[in-house]
Each structure stands twice: as structure tokens, then as C-alpha cells.
Amino acid sequence: MKDSTKILHSIPVDKLTGAISTPIYQTSTFVQKAPGVHKGFDYSRSNNPTRKVLEDLIATLENGTNGYAFASGLAAIDAVVKLLKSGDEIVAVDDIYGGAFRLFTHIYQKFGITVKYVDATDIVNVENAVSSKTKLIWIESPTNPTLKISDIGEIAKIAKANHALLCVDNTFASPASQKPLDLGADIVIHSATKYLSGHSDLIAGLVVTNSEELGVQIKFIQNASGAILSPFDSWLVIRGIETLSLRVKQHAENAQKIAEFLLTQEIVKNVYYPGLPQHKNHEVAKRQQKYFGGVVTFDLKIDNKEHATHIVSNTKYFKLAESLGGVKSLICLPCEMTHKSIPQEIRYKSNVTDSLIRLSVGLEDVEDLIEDLEQAFNSLSNKFTF
Ligand SMILES: *Cc1c(COP(=O)(O)O)cnc(C)c1O
């Protein structure tokens, strides 16, 4: 069965009524026949039928054994870190999502978990960083915002050889494009806020494991810590996933054309997009991803924050906002928005310059999107003299 068929048909028809859309079980508790005798559901923190449909769906999509839904991507990340104990070490990608950095560094270091950050695009760096204390390797591919690509299969081998778990944050690629568990990862997490829900209308997170044993541990943490996804938001994510294949394909098609357009622009310095042959790890991306994604990042020849601010403030269709993965295009200036808390010298080391602009390319007609960028660039040369 192909993925798009699998997506639609692993959402079960409701057994009770035949409803083709998953019912929303908006309930906290379930009436029991006798004490402890019930139909698999006793309390909605522990288990909820609507959430269960989403959890089974994401496990199927990622080719995992168990899936779990959380109140946010960060709650999903938090559940995975709770597999560790004091004295353990995490080796994480240096371009990690800012919220994950904050959680690892400012919450978990207090509890005696140490973190080493490495440039995982070169696996030698991962190999050198791993020690006997390493219990978890954490990567994102592509990363935010410069879309660095790491070789998931090769890093999985390092994790196995060192008895560490490999967790991949698969938010940017989505399971329509990349399946880390098939490449040897142990755990996948998602901010379902992005491509999975796809409509910028909720916050949600997912965890998928490659074994029942790991799944049981995540389930225990989910119930013990309680950061579960609500029935209504679970339903919205299911609904989003129904169109995931189509959306991801079109996001990538539009993004590729925009990346190619940006390459022709006089004012643009670097274009970051894994679908461009000049991208450092284009070959790895081609091997492990079906599509190259919907995020395109670029910076300006004149590295000037005012110029970049002018551009992001003067697009019509690209709306100025954080986040990504929705049907409507967004534009963002990381140095003032998503990456504001990172000191300038550190930002510059990972190419997050003052003029770096991130696009989340939506599903508008790509000709309109290119025209929109063109008019913003033109208005820049009208306003500033170069
Ligand atoms: C947004 C995001 C997160 C955090 O998810 P929330 O749903 O905002 O909590 C984690 N990882 C990546 C790559 C993200 O883009």
C-alpha cells in the first residue's frame, strides 16, 4: 500500500456508529461495569479513544510500534528526556530547536543530565562526542533555520554501537518525506503544530517508538507527567494528517521554485535549501528524504538588519510570524524573532546572520509568491541606496 492510501485508511471507521470521521470523545472518565472492569478506557489522561486513533495513526505513518500524543512538541521532547536519569549524557545537534536547547540546558542540567552540542552534519563529530555516559543522541534533519542535513542511518550506527538511543526530531521533514525509524532511529518526535496539523490552528506534539518496550516507558511518562493532547486537538491533527501527503508535496514543489528564484537575485547572498544541488548535504537529503521540505532560508549580500526588516515587513502573502508548516506562507527574521535569545557571536557561528530570512512556503500559487518577494526586493532598492 502506498503512503497516501495508508494515511487515509489507517484512520478507522468508528466501530460503534460507522462514522467515517473519528468521533471526538470529549469526556474525562468512563463508566465501569465493575471496579476495574472497563472497555480499555478509564480516565482520559491515561487513555482517550480520539487520542488513541491519532496515536495509532502516527505510529503507522512512522513505521513504529507505539505512538503518543502530547500537549506540545516540547512536551513530547520532555517525555523522551525523562527516559534518562541523573549522570546520563545527551549528544545533541548544535542547530537544535531553541526550545529544546532551553529545556536540555536550563531544566535538565539542574537534574544532573549533561548535554554536548555537535555539528552532526559531519558524523565524525558525533563519533568523537559520544562517551560511555551518552544515553541519548538527539538530531534534527533538516535543522532550523539553515536546513542542515545529517545522515540519520550513519548516526544510528554510532548510537547502536554505543548503546545509546537515537531520537530524531522529524518536524521539518514530516513522515510524508522521511522515516527515521526505517533508517535505524529508536524514537521520532514531532511538533505536530507544524506540517502534521498543517493549518496553524493548534499546538501539539507526538512521540513514536521502534519497540513496544520503549513505548511502554513513554506511555508511563505520558500518564505520570500528564501533558496529554486534548480530544478536540487530537481530532484536528487527525484531520490535518489526512491531507499531509498532498500538502508536503506541494509545499516542496513551491519551495524548490522559490529557492531557484532566490538564486537569481542580485541582493541575495546565500540560499539554504536541501533541494539545491549546491547544498552541502544535498546527496544525503536525496537519499533519506522523499521531498526537500517547505522551508527556504536566505540572507542578503549586504548583511544589514534594517534591510532585512524592510523585506519581511513588506510582503503581502508571506505573513510576518513565527512557526511554519501551515497552508499560508510565513516569513520571519530569526535574529529578532525565533533566535533572539541567542547571543550574536553564537548566532553567526551557525550562519544566523542579522539579514537571514526564513520562509515557510505555503500553498498559494507559486507565481504569486515569487511576485510577492520580487516587489518586496524592489521596494528595498527604492527605499535604500546601495
Ligand atoms: C516548533 C518546533 C518544536 C516545538 O514544538 P511546539 O509544538 O512549539 O512545542 C520542536 N522542534 C522543532 C523542529 C520545531 O520546529
mmCIF file of C-alpha atoms and ligand atoms in Angstrom:
data_model
loop_
_atom_site.group_PDB
_atom_site.id
_atom_site.type_symbol
_atom_site.label_atom_id
_atom_site.label_comp_id
_atom_site.label_asym_id
_atom_site.label_seq_id
_atom_site.Cartn_x
_atom_site.Cartn_y
_atom_site.Cartn_z
ATOM 1 C CA MET A 1 0.000 0.000 0.000
ATOM 2 C CA LYS A 2 1.308 3.453 -0.870
ATOM 3 C CA ASP A 3 1.653 6.134 1.822
ATOM 4 C CA SER A 4 -1.261 8.330 0.759
ATOM 5 C CA THR A 5 -3.636 5.328 0.811
ATOM 6 C CA LYS A 6 -2.158 4.132 4.092
ATOM 7 C CA ILE A 7 -2.689 7.541 5.693
ATOM 8 C CA LEU A 8 -6.376 7.663 4.834
ATOM 9 C CA HIS A 9 -7.164 4.045 5.578
ATOM 10 C CA SER A 10 -5.360 3.610 8.857
ATOM 11 C CA ILE A 11 -7.871 6.036 10.340
ATOM 12 C CA PRO A 12 -10.533 3.531 11.386
ATOM 13 C CA VAL A 13 -14.255 3.888 10.751
ATOM 14 C CA ASP A 14 -15.983 4.236 14.156
ATOM 15 C CA LYS A 15 -16.963 0.727 15.263
ATOM 16 C CA LEU A 16 -19.981 1.883 17.233
ATOM 17 C CA THR A 17 -21.729 4.070 14.658
ATOM 18 C CA GLY A 18 -19.911 3.773 11.340
ATOM 19 C CA ALA A 19 -18.926 7.454 11.468
ATOM 20 C CA ILE A 20 -16.266 7.977 8.787
ATOM 21 C CA SER A 21 -14.806 10.918 10.696
ATOM 22 C CA THR A 22 -13.303 9.980 14.068
ATOM 23 C CA PRO A 23 -15.722 10.927 16.886
ATOM 24 C CA ILE A 24 -14.472 13.402 19.474
ATOM 25 C CA TYR A 25 -14.763 11.707 22.856
ATOM 26 C CA GLN A 26 -14.990 14.854 24.955
ATOM 27 C CA THR A 27 -15.048 13.081 28.301
ATOM 28 C CA SER A 28 -12.822 12.859 31.371
ATOM 29 C CA THR A 29 -13.957 9.489 32.681
ATOM 30 C CA PHE A 30 -15.633 6.257 31.524
ATOM 31 C CA VAL A 31 -18.292 4.295 33.388
ATOM 32 C CA GLN A 32 -17.033 0.907 34.534
ATOM 33 C CA LYS A 33 -19.003 -2.348 34.599
ATOM 34 C CA ALA A 34 -17.420 -3.435 37.871
ATOM 35 C CA PRO A 35 -14.454 -1.941 39.748
ATOM 36 C CA GLY A 36 -11.515 -2.137 37.352
ATOM 37 C CA VAL A 37 -13.616 -3.732 34.586
ATOM 38 C CA HIS A 38 -13.903 -1.425 31.557
ATOM 39 C CA LYS A 39 -13.539 -1.275 27.785
ATOM 40 C CA GLY A 40 -9.898 -0.194 27.772
ATOM 41 C CA PHE A 41 -10.595 3.362 28.848
ATOM 42 C CA ASP A 42 -10.902 4.505 32.451
ATOM 43 C CA TYR A 43 -9.680 8.127 32.591
ATOM 44 C CA SER A 44 -8.744 10.425 29.690
ATOM 45 C CA ARG A 45 -5.262 11.307 30.964
ATOM 46 C CA SER A 46 -4.409 7.607 30.744
ATOM 47 C CA ASN A 47 -6.246 6.881 27.517
ATOM 48 C CA ASN A 48 -8.836 8.550 25.308
ATOM 49 C CA PRO A 49 -10.411 6.982 22.197
ATOM 50 C CA THR A 50 -9.901 10.055 19.962
ATOM 51 C CA ARG A 51 -6.301 10.486 21.081
ATOM 52 C CA LYS A 52 -5.755 6.736 20.614
ATOM 53 C CA VAL A 53 -6.743 6.999 16.930
ATOM 54 C CA LEU A 54 -4.147 9.745 16.432
ATOM 55 C CA GLU A 55 -1.510 7.798 18.388
ATOM 56 C CA ASP A 56 -2.025 4.652 16.323
ATOM 57 C CA LEU A 57 -2.074 6.713 13.128
ATOM 58 C CA ILE A 58 1.273 8.408 13.753
ATOM 59 C CA ALA A 59 2.832 5.050 14.792
ATOM 60 C CA THR A 60 1.665 3.576 11.462
ATOM 61 C CA LEU A 61 2.893 6.565 9.453
ATOM 62 C CA GLU A 62 6.352 6.461 11.012
ATOM 63 C CA ASN A 63 6.549 2.634 10.774
ATOM 64 C CA GLY A 64 6.883 2.448 14.559
ATOM 65 C CA THR A 65 5.254 0.237 17.163
ATOM 66 C CA ASN A 66 3.772 2.828 19.537
ATOM 67 C CA GLY A 67 2.681 6.443 19.254
ATOM 68 C CA TYR A 68 1.779 9.014 21.912
ATOM 69 C CA ALA A 69 0.225 12.477 21.666
ATOM 70 C CA PHE A 70 1.249 15.402 23.855
ATOM 71 C CA ALA A 71 0.080 18.948 24.516
ATOM 72 C CA SER A 72 3.017 20.417 22.543
ATOM 73 C CA GLY A 73 6.151 19.446 20.680
ATOM 74 C CA LEU A 74 8.147 20.437 23.741
ATOM 75 C CA ALA A 75 6.047 18.196 25.990
ATOM 76 C CA ALA A 76 6.884 15.347 23.577
ATOM 77 C CA ILE A 77 10.606 16.190 23.794
ATOM 78 C CA ASP A 78 10.319 16.417 27.581
ATOM 79 C CA ALA A 79 8.816 12.916 27.748
ATOM 80 C CA VAL A 80 11.781 11.471 25.829
ATOM 81 C CA VAL A 81 14.362 13.175 28.074
ATOM 82 C CA LYS A 82 12.566 11.692 31.091
ATOM 83 C CA LEU A 83 13.782 8.254 29.927
ATOM 84 C CA LEU A 84 17.196 9.360 31.267
ATOM 85 C CA LYS A 85 18.481 9.673 34.800
ATOM 86 C CA SER A 86 20.960 11.850 36.643
ATOM 87 C CA GLY A 87 24.520 11.256 35.396
ATOM 88 C CA ASP A 88 23.424 10.444 31.842
ATOM 89 C CA GLU A 89 24.549 12.480 28.879
ATOM 90 C CA ILE A 90 22.857 13.714 25.702
ATOM 91 C CA VAL A 91 24.768 14.389 22.491
ATOM 92 C CA ALA A 92 22.659 16.838 20.506
ATOM 93 C CA VAL A 93 22.852 18.606 17.160
ATOM 94 C CA ASP A 94 24.192 22.153 17.588
ATOM 95 C CA ASP A 95 21.489 23.717 15.413
ATOM 96 C CA ILE A 96 18.835 22.334 17.762
ATOM 97 C CA TYR A 97 15.374 23.914 18.097
ATOM 98 C CA GLY A 98 15.682 26.754 20.631
ATOM 99 C CA GLY A 99 13.007 25.360 22.925
ATOM 100 C CA ALA A 100 14.783 22.011 23.117
ATOM 101 C CA PHE A 101 18.057 23.814 23.906
ATOM 102 C CA ARG A 102 16.315 25.712 26.715
ATOM 103 C CA LEU A 103 14.801 22.512 28.125
ATOM 104 C CA PHE A 104 18.042 20.491 27.981
ATOM 105 C CA THR A 105 20.284 23.266 29.269
ATOM 106 C CA HIS A 106 18.174 25.167 31.767
ATOM 107 C CA ILE A 107 15.920 22.427 33.160
ATOM 108 C CA TYR A 108 17.650 19.061 32.803
ATOM 109 C CA GLN A 109 21.234 20.150 33.580
ATOM 110 C CA LYS A 110 19.831 21.068 37.040
ATOM 111 C CA PHE A 111 18.883 17.420 37.461
ATOM 112 C CA GLY A 112 22.377 16.194 36.570
ATOM 113 C CA ILE A 113 21.877 15.395 32.884
ATOM 114 C CA THR A 114 24.691 16.828 30.772
ATOM 115 C CA VAL A 115 24.448 17.870 27.123
ATOM 116 C CA LYS A 116 27.129 18.151 24.435
ATOM 117 C CA TYR A 117 26.263 20.010 21.235
ATOM 118 C CA VAL A 118 27.955 18.976 17.988
ATOM 119 C CA ASP A 119 27.737 19.741 14.285
ATOM 120 C CA ALA A 120 26.099 16.461 13.286
ATOM 121 C CA THR A 121 26.386 17.126 9.535
ATOM 122 C CA ASP A 122 29.824 15.516 9.860
ATOM 123 C CA ILE A 123 29.408 12.160 11.609
ATOM 124 C CA VAL A 124 32.998 12.231 12.875
ATOM 125 C CA ASN A 125 31.892 14.965 15.292
ATOM 126 C CA VAL A 126 29.178 12.686 16.665
ATOM 127 C CA GLU A 127 31.597 9.784 16.958
ATOM 128 C CA ASN A 128 34.075 11.930 18.885
ATOM 129 C CA ALA A 129 31.461 13.336 21.258
ATOM 130 C CA VAL A 130 29.870 10.059 22.320
ATOM 131 C CA SER A 131 31.112 8.597 25.619
ATOM 132 C CA SER A 132 30.113 5.750 27.923
ATOM 133 C CA LYS A 133 27.757 8.208 29.652
ATOM 134 C CA THR A 134 25.882 9.019 26.427
ATOM 135 C CA LYS A 135 22.411 7.548 26.639
ATOM 136 C CA LEU A 136 20.672 9.674 24.024
ATOM 137 C CA ILE A 137 21.702 11.163 20.684
ATOM 138 C CA TRP A 138 19.372 13.920 19.555
ATOM 139 C CA ILE A 139 19.247 15.158 15.991
ATOM 140 C CA GLU A 140 17.065 17.234 13.725
ATOM 141 C CA SER A 141 17.343 16.949 9.967
ATOM 142 C CA PRO A 142 16.743 19.360 8.299
ATOM 143 C CA THR A 143 17.581 21.835 11.058
ATOM 144 C CA ASN A 144 16.116 25.234 11.758
ATOM 145 C CA PRO A 145 16.731 27.757 10.228
ATOM 146 C CA THR A 146 19.682 26.918 7.940
ATOM 147 C CA LEU A 147 18.393 23.463 6.932
ATOM 148 C CA LYS A 148 21.490 21.461 7.746
ATOM 149 C CA ILE A 149 21.191 17.755 6.910
ATOM 150 C CA SER A 150 22.610 14.897 8.987
ATOM 151 C CA ASP A 151 22.967 11.289 7.861
ATOM 152 C CA ILE A 152 20.409 9.525 10.075
ATOM 153 C CA GLY A 153 21.484 5.988 9.090
ATOM 154 C CA GLU A 154 25.138 6.613 9.915
ATOM 155 C CA ILE A 155 24.324 8.268 13.240
ATOM 156 C CA ALA A 156 22.009 5.346 14.099
ATOM 157 C CA LYS A 157 25.003 3.012 13.704
ATOM 158 C CA ILE A 158 27.013 5.128 16.159
ATOM 159 C CA ALA A 159 24.108 5.095 18.624
ATOM 160 C CA LYS A 160 23.754 1.291 18.403
ATOM 161 C CA ALA A 161 27.480 0.673 18.826
ATOM 162 C CA ASN A 162 27.423 2.822 21.986
ATOM 163 C CA HIS A 163 24.173 1.506 23.463
ATOM 164 C CA ALA A 164 22.583 4.934 23.225
ATOM 165 C CA LEU A 165 19.142 5.763 21.885
ATOM 166 C CA LEU A 166 18.829 7.871 18.750
ATOM 167 C CA CYS A 167 15.903 10.292 18.738
ATOM 168 C CA VAL A 168 15.133 12.281 15.587
ATOM 169 C CA ASP A 169 13.003 15.411 15.657
ATOM 170 C CA ASN A 170 11.236 14.833 12.324
ATOM 171 C CA THR A 171 9.192 18.057 12.406
ATOM 172 C CA PHE A 172 10.730 19.744 9.347
ATOM 173 C CA ALA A 173 10.590 16.728 7.031
ATOM 174 C CA SER A 174 7.365 15.074 8.271
ATOM 175 C CA PRO A 175 6.713 11.342 7.812
ATOM 176 C CA ALA A 176 5.395 12.023 4.299
ATOM 177 C CA SER A 177 9.003 12.711 3.381
ATOM 178 C CA GLN A 178 11.335 10.980 5.840
ATOM 179 C CA LYS A 179 11.036 7.922 8.090
ATOM 180 C CA PRO A 180 13.856 7.954 10.672
ATOM 181 C CA LEU A 181 12.836 4.640 12.287
ATOM 182 C CA ASP A 182 13.378 2.883 8.935
ATOM 183 C CA LEU A 183 16.863 4.397 8.904
ATOM 184 C CA GLY A 184 17.692 2.968 12.344
ATOM 185 C CA ALA A 185 16.493 5.611 14.827
ATOM 186 C CA ASP A 186 14.821 4.416 18.040
ATOM 187 C CA ILE A 187 12.444 7.320 18.623
ATOM 188 C CA VAL A 188 10.859 10.024 16.476
ATOM 189 C CA ILE A 189 9.284 13.163 17.867
ATOM 190 C CA HIS A 190 7.167 15.796 16.144
ATOM 191 C CA SER A 191 5.912 19.222 16.761
ATOM 192 C CA ALA A 192 2.535 18.365 15.211
ATOM 193 C CA THR A 193 1.906 22.116 15.407
ATOM 194 C CA LYS A 194 3.699 22.341 12.027
ATOM 195 C CA TYR A 195 3.163 20.125 8.949
ATOM 196 C CA LEU A 196 1.118 17.361 10.588
ATOM 197 C CA SER A 197 -1.721 19.650 11.631
ATOM 198 C CA GLY A 198 -0.823 21.933 8.729
ATOM 199 C CA HIS A 199 -3.235 24.791 9.315
ATOM 200 C CA SER A 200 -1.571 26.906 12.035
ATOM 201 C CA ASP A 201 -4.517 26.271 14.349
ATOM 202 C CA LEU A 202 -3.165 24.290 17.311
ATOM 203 C CA ILE A 203 -0.142 23.254 19.400
ATOM 204 C CA ALA A 204 0.606 19.517 19.640
ATOM 205 C CA GLY A 205 3.448 17.011 19.946
ATOM 206 C CA LEU A 206 3.940 13.328 19.113
ATOM 207 C CA VAL A 207 6.366 10.576 20.083
ATOM 208 C CA VAL A 208 6.799 7.316 18.157
ATOM 209 C CA THR A 209 8.991 4.399 19.284
ATOM 210 C CA ASN A 210 10.505 1.491 17.362
ATOM 211 C CA SER A 211 9.724 -1.043 20.091
ATOM 212 C CA GLU A 212 6.893 -1.965 22.403
ATOM 213 C CA GLU A 213 9.329 -1.865 25.333
ATOM 214 C CA LEU A 214 10.277 1.786 24.725
ATOM 215 C CA GLY A 215 6.639 2.571 24.000
ATOM 216 C CA VAL A 216 5.547 1.296 27.408
ATOM 217 C CA GLN A 217 8.122 3.588 29.056
ATOM 218 C CA ILE A 218 6.904 6.649 27.131
ATOM 219 C CA LYS A 219 3.300 5.749 27.933
ATOM 220 C CA PHE A 220 4.191 5.567 31.636
ATOM 221 C CA ILE A 221 5.809 9.024 31.454
ATOM 222 C CA GLN A 222 2.859 10.433 29.486
ATOM 223 C CA ASN A 223 0.417 9.283 32.147
ATOM 224 C CA ALA A 224 2.687 10.155 35.080
ATOM 225 C CA SER A 225 3.520 13.687 33.885
ATOM 226 C CA GLY A 226 0.140 14.322 32.304
ATOM 227 C CA ALA A 227 0.958 16.596 29.339
ATOM 228 C CA ILE A 228 -1.588 14.907 27.064
ATOM 229 C CA LEU A 229 -3.277 16.270 23.937
ATOM 230 C CA SER A 230 -6.986 17.127 24.232
ATOM 231 C CA PRO A 231 -9.610 15.108 22.315
ATOM 232 C CA PHE A 232 -10.513 18.085 20.120
ATOM 233 C CA ASP A 233 -6.918 18.892 19.188
ATOM 234 C CA SER A 234 -6.279 15.180 18.580
ATOM 235 C CA TRP A 235 -9.165 15.244 16.115
ATOM 236 C CA LEU A 236 -7.756 18.332 14.371
ATOM 237 C CA VAL A 237 -4.348 16.671 13.971
ATOM 238 C CA ILE A 238 -6.002 13.543 12.501
ATOM 239 C CA ARG A 239 -7.831 15.779 10.068
ATOM 240 C CA GLY A 240 -4.611 17.556 9.178
ATOM 241 C CA ILE A 241 -2.786 14.282 8.571
ATOM 242 C CA GLU A 242 -5.455 13.215 6.057
ATOM 243 C CA THR A 243 -4.048 15.745 3.565
ATOM 244 C CA LEU A 244 -0.396 15.524 4.651
ATOM 245 C CA SER A 245 0.982 13.782 1.518
ATOM 246 C CA LEU A 246 -0.630 16.264 -0.842
ATOM 247 C CA ARG A 247 0.395 19.285 1.189
ATOM 248 C CA VAL A 248 4.016 18.236 1.739
ATOM 249 C CA LYS A 249 4.437 17.514 -1.973
ATOM 250 C CA GLN A 250 3.096 20.928 -2.951
ATOM 251 C CA HIS A 251 4.985 22.800 -0.195
ATOM 252 C CA ALA A 252 8.208 21.251 -1.548
ATOM 253 C CA GLU A 253 7.378 21.994 -5.180
ATOM 254 C CA ASN A 254 6.717 25.651 -4.357
ATOM 255 C CA ALA A 255 9.786 25.878 -2.117
ATOM 256 C CA GLN A 256 12.084 24.477 -4.819
ATOM 257 C CA LYS A 257 10.906 27.134 -7.299
ATOM 258 C CA ILE A 258 11.330 29.889 -4.743
ATOM 259 C CA ALA A 259 14.843 28.682 -3.830
ATOM 260 C CA GLU A 260 15.755 28.710 -7.542
ATOM 261 C CA PHE A 261 14.276 32.197 -7.929
ATOM 262 C CA LEU A 262 16.266 33.479 -4.932
ATOM 263 C CA LEU A 263 19.499 32.210 -6.503
ATOM 264 C CA THR A 264 18.953 34.626 -9.408
ATOM 265 C CA GLN A 265 18.505 37.670 -7.169
ATOM 266 C CA GLU A 266 21.279 40.260 -7.051
ATOM 267 C CA ILE A 267 20.659 41.203 -3.392
ATOM 268 C CA VAL A 268 20.690 37.606 -2.102
ATOM 269 C CA LYS A 269 23.915 36.090 -0.781
ATOM 270 C CA ASN A 270 23.239 32.508 0.371
ATOM 271 C CA VAL A 271 20.189 30.360 -0.278
ATOM 272 C CA TYR A 272 19.707 27.430 2.087
ATOM 273 C CA TYR A 273 17.522 24.653 0.688
ATOM 274 C CA PRO A 274 18.331 20.909 0.675
ATOM 275 C CA GLY A 275 16.812 20.608 -2.807
ATOM 276 C CA LEU A 276 19.554 22.727 -4.366
ATOM 277 C CA PRO A 277 22.498 20.702 -5.757
ATOM 278 C CA GLN A 278 24.914 23.188 -4.141
ATOM 279 C CA HIS A 279 23.551 22.400 -0.642
ATOM 280 C CA LYS A 280 26.382 20.795 1.369
ATOM 281 C CA ASN A 281 24.495 17.561 2.074
ATOM 282 C CA HIS A 282 22.166 17.518 -0.938
ATOM 283 C CA GLU A 283 23.119 13.890 -1.690
ATOM 284 C CA VAL A 284 22.275 12.741 1.858
ATOM 285 C CA ALA A 285 18.968 14.630 1.714
ATOM 286 C CA LYS A 286 18.180 12.978 -1.622
ATOM 287 C CA ARG A 287 18.833 9.563 -0.120
ATOM 288 C CA GLN A 288 16.817 9.933 3.079
ATOM 289 C CA GLN A 289 14.010 12.338 2.113
ATOM 290 C CA LYS A 290 11.282 11.945 -0.492
ATOM 291 C CA TYR A 291 10.781 15.724 -0.681
ATOM 292 C CA PHE A 292 13.102 18.551 0.338
ATOM 293 C CA GLY A 293 10.597 20.399 2.507
ATOM 294 C CA GLY A 294 8.747 23.703 2.548
ATOM 295 C CA VAL A 295 11.215 25.927 4.377
ATOM 296 C CA VAL A 296 13.683 28.095 2.447
ATOM 297 C CA THR A 297 16.186 30.403 4.138
ATOM 298 C CA PHE A 298 18.361 33.110 2.620
ATOM 299 C CA ASP A 299 20.478 36.078 3.630
ATOM 300 C CA LEU A 300 21.455 39.343 1.975
ATOM 301 C CA LYS A 301 24.720 40.388 0.305
ATOM 302 C CA ILE A 302 24.658 43.482 2.472
ATOM 303 C CA ASP A 303 24.249 41.993 5.926
ATOM 304 C CA ASN A 304 22.009 44.716 7.282
ATOM 305 C CA LYS A 305 19.186 44.157 9.756
ATOM 306 C CA GLU A 306 17.254 47.227 8.577
ATOM 307 C CA HIS A 307 17.208 45.926 5.012
ATOM 308 C CA ALA A 308 16.033 42.500 6.131
ATOM 309 C CA THR A 309 13.412 44.090 8.385
ATOM 310 C CA HIS A 310 12.160 46.115 5.422
ATOM 311 C CA ILE A 311 11.731 42.954 3.322
ATOM 312 C CA VAL A 312 9.912 40.904 5.971
ATOM 313 C CA SER A 313 7.625 43.865 6.691
ATOM 314 C CA ASN A 314 6.712 44.447 3.045
ATOM 315 C CA THR A 315 5.492 41.106 1.739
ATOM 316 C CA LYS A 316 1.755 40.717 1.135
ATOM 317 C CA TYR A 317 1.210 36.971 1.093
ATOM 318 C CA PHE A 318 4.140 35.961 3.268
ATOM 319 C CA LYS A 319 2.800 36.962 6.685
ATOM 320 C CA LEU A 320 5.279 38.044 9.336
ATOM 321 C CA ALA A 321 5.071 35.357 12.020
ATOM 322 C CA GLU A 322 6.998 32.628 13.817
ATOM 323 C CA SER A 323 6.227 28.952 13.166
ATOM 324 C CA LEU A 324 5.974 27.052 9.906
ATOM 325 C CA GLY A 325 4.229 24.223 8.125
ATOM 326 C CA GLY A 326 0.835 25.865 7.640
ATOM 327 C CA VAL A 327 -1.058 26.269 4.375
ATOM 328 C CA LYS A 328 -0.437 30.035 4.400
ATOM 329 C CA SER A 329 3.078 31.326 3.739
ATOM 330 C CA LEU A 330 5.006 32.890 6.606
ATOM 331 C CA ILE A 331 8.152 35.000 6.708
ATOM 332 C CA CYS A 332 10.378 35.513 9.722
ATOM 333 C CA LEU A 333 13.552 37.308 10.753
ATOM 334 C CA PRO A 334 15.214 34.769 13.106
ATOM 335 C CA CYS A 335 17.650 37.268 14.730
ATOM 336 C CA GLU A 336 14.730 39.320 16.069
ATOM 337 C CA MET A 337 12.204 36.502 16.489
ATOM 338 C CA THR A 338 12.903 32.761 16.858
ATOM 339 C CA HIS A 339 16.633 33.208 17.638
ATOM 340 C CA LYS A 340 16.551 36.496 19.566
ATOM 341 C CA SER A 341 17.730 34.886 22.818
ATOM 342 C CA ILE A 342 20.923 33.561 21.194
ATOM 343 C CA PRO A 343 23.930 35.922 21.514
ATOM 344 C CA GLN A 344 25.060 37.418 18.195
ATOM 345 C CA GLU A 345 28.527 35.746 18.131
ATOM 346 C CA ILE A 346 26.971 32.302 18.637
ATOM 347 C CA ARG A 347 24.252 33.021 16.076
ATOM 348 C CA TYR A 348 26.830 33.990 13.471
ATOM 349 C CA LYS A 349 28.718 30.711 14.002
ATOM 350 C CA SER A 350 25.670 28.857 12.686
ATOM 351 C CA ASN A 351 25.115 31.408 9.886
ATOM 352 C CA VAL A 352 22.103 33.015 11.564
ATOM 353 C CA THR A 353 23.155 36.487 10.471
ATOM 354 C CA ASP A 354 21.247 39.733 11.023
ATOM 355 C CA SER A 355 19.966 39.571 7.434
ATOM 356 C CA LEU A 356 18.915 35.911 7.475
ATOM 357 C CA ILE A 357 15.280 35.491 6.435
ATOM 358 C CA ARG A 358 13.289 32.272 6.827
ATOM 359 C CA LEU A 359 10.338 31.456 4.604
ATOM 360 C CA SER A 360 7.705 28.853 5.364
ATOM 361 C CA VAL A 361 6.424 28.392 1.838
ATOM 362 C CA GLY A 362 2.682 27.799 1.794
ATOM 363 C CA LEU A 363 0.206 26.502 -0.732
ATOM 364 C CA GLU A 364 -0.579 29.747 -2.577
ATOM 365 C CA ASP A 365 0.193 29.768 -6.310
ATOM 366 C CA VAL A 366 3.976 29.919 -6.516
ATOM 367 C CA GLU A 367 3.888 32.664 -9.177
ATOM 368 C CA ASP A 368 2.099 34.936 -6.720
ATOM 369 C CA LEU A 369 4.635 34.098 -4.021
ATOM 370 C CA ILE A 370 7.588 34.895 -6.291
ATOM 371 C CA GLU A 371 5.957 38.147 -7.358
ATOM 372 C CA ASP A 372 5.439 38.995 -3.703
ATOM 373 C CA LEU A 373 9.144 38.553 -2.929
ATOM 374 C CA GLU A 374 10.103 40.462 -6.071
ATOM 375 C CA GLN A 375 8.031 43.501 -5.111
ATOM 376 C CA ALA A 376 9.473 43.449 -1.575
ATOM 377 C CA PHE A 377 13.021 43.342 -3.015
ATOM 378 C CA ASN A 378 12.206 46.169 -5.428
ATOM 379 C CA SER A 379 10.753 48.319 -2.663
ATOM 380 C CA LEU A 380 14.023 47.818 -0.790
ATOM 381 C CA SER A 381 16.105 49.310 -3.601
ATOM 382 C CA ASN A 382 13.611 52.196 -3.837
ATOM 383 C CA LYS A 383 13.978 52.954 -0.150
ATOM 384 C CA PHE A 384 17.707 52.430 0.415
ATOM 385 C CA THR A 385 20.544 53.499 -1.853
ATOM 386 C CA PHE A 386 23.178 50.836 -2.289
HETATM 387 C C1 LIG B 1 8.148 24.062 16.778
HETATM 388 C C2 LIG B 1 9.179 23.032 16.982
HETATM 389 C C3 LIG B 1 9.309 22.339 18.197
HETATM 390 C C4 LIG B 1 8.453 22.675 19.408
HETATM 391 O O1 LIG B 1 7.135 22.340 19.213
HETATM 392 P P1 LIG B 1 5.906 23.107 19.934
HETATM 393 O O2 LIG B 1 4.746 22.412 19.349
HETATM 394 O O3 LIG B 1 6.020 24.548 19.588
HETATM 395 O O4 LIG B 1 6.076 22.882 21.396
HETATM 396 C C5 LIG B 1 10.269 21.360 18.280
HETATM 397 N N1 LIG B 1 11.085 21.064 17.250
HETATM 398 C C6 LIG B 1 11.008 21.721 16.074
HETATM 399 C C7 LIG B 1 11.938 21.359 14.978
HETATM 400 C C8 LIG B 1 10.060 22.723 15.895
HETATM 401 O O5 LIG B 1 10.002 23.381 14.734
#
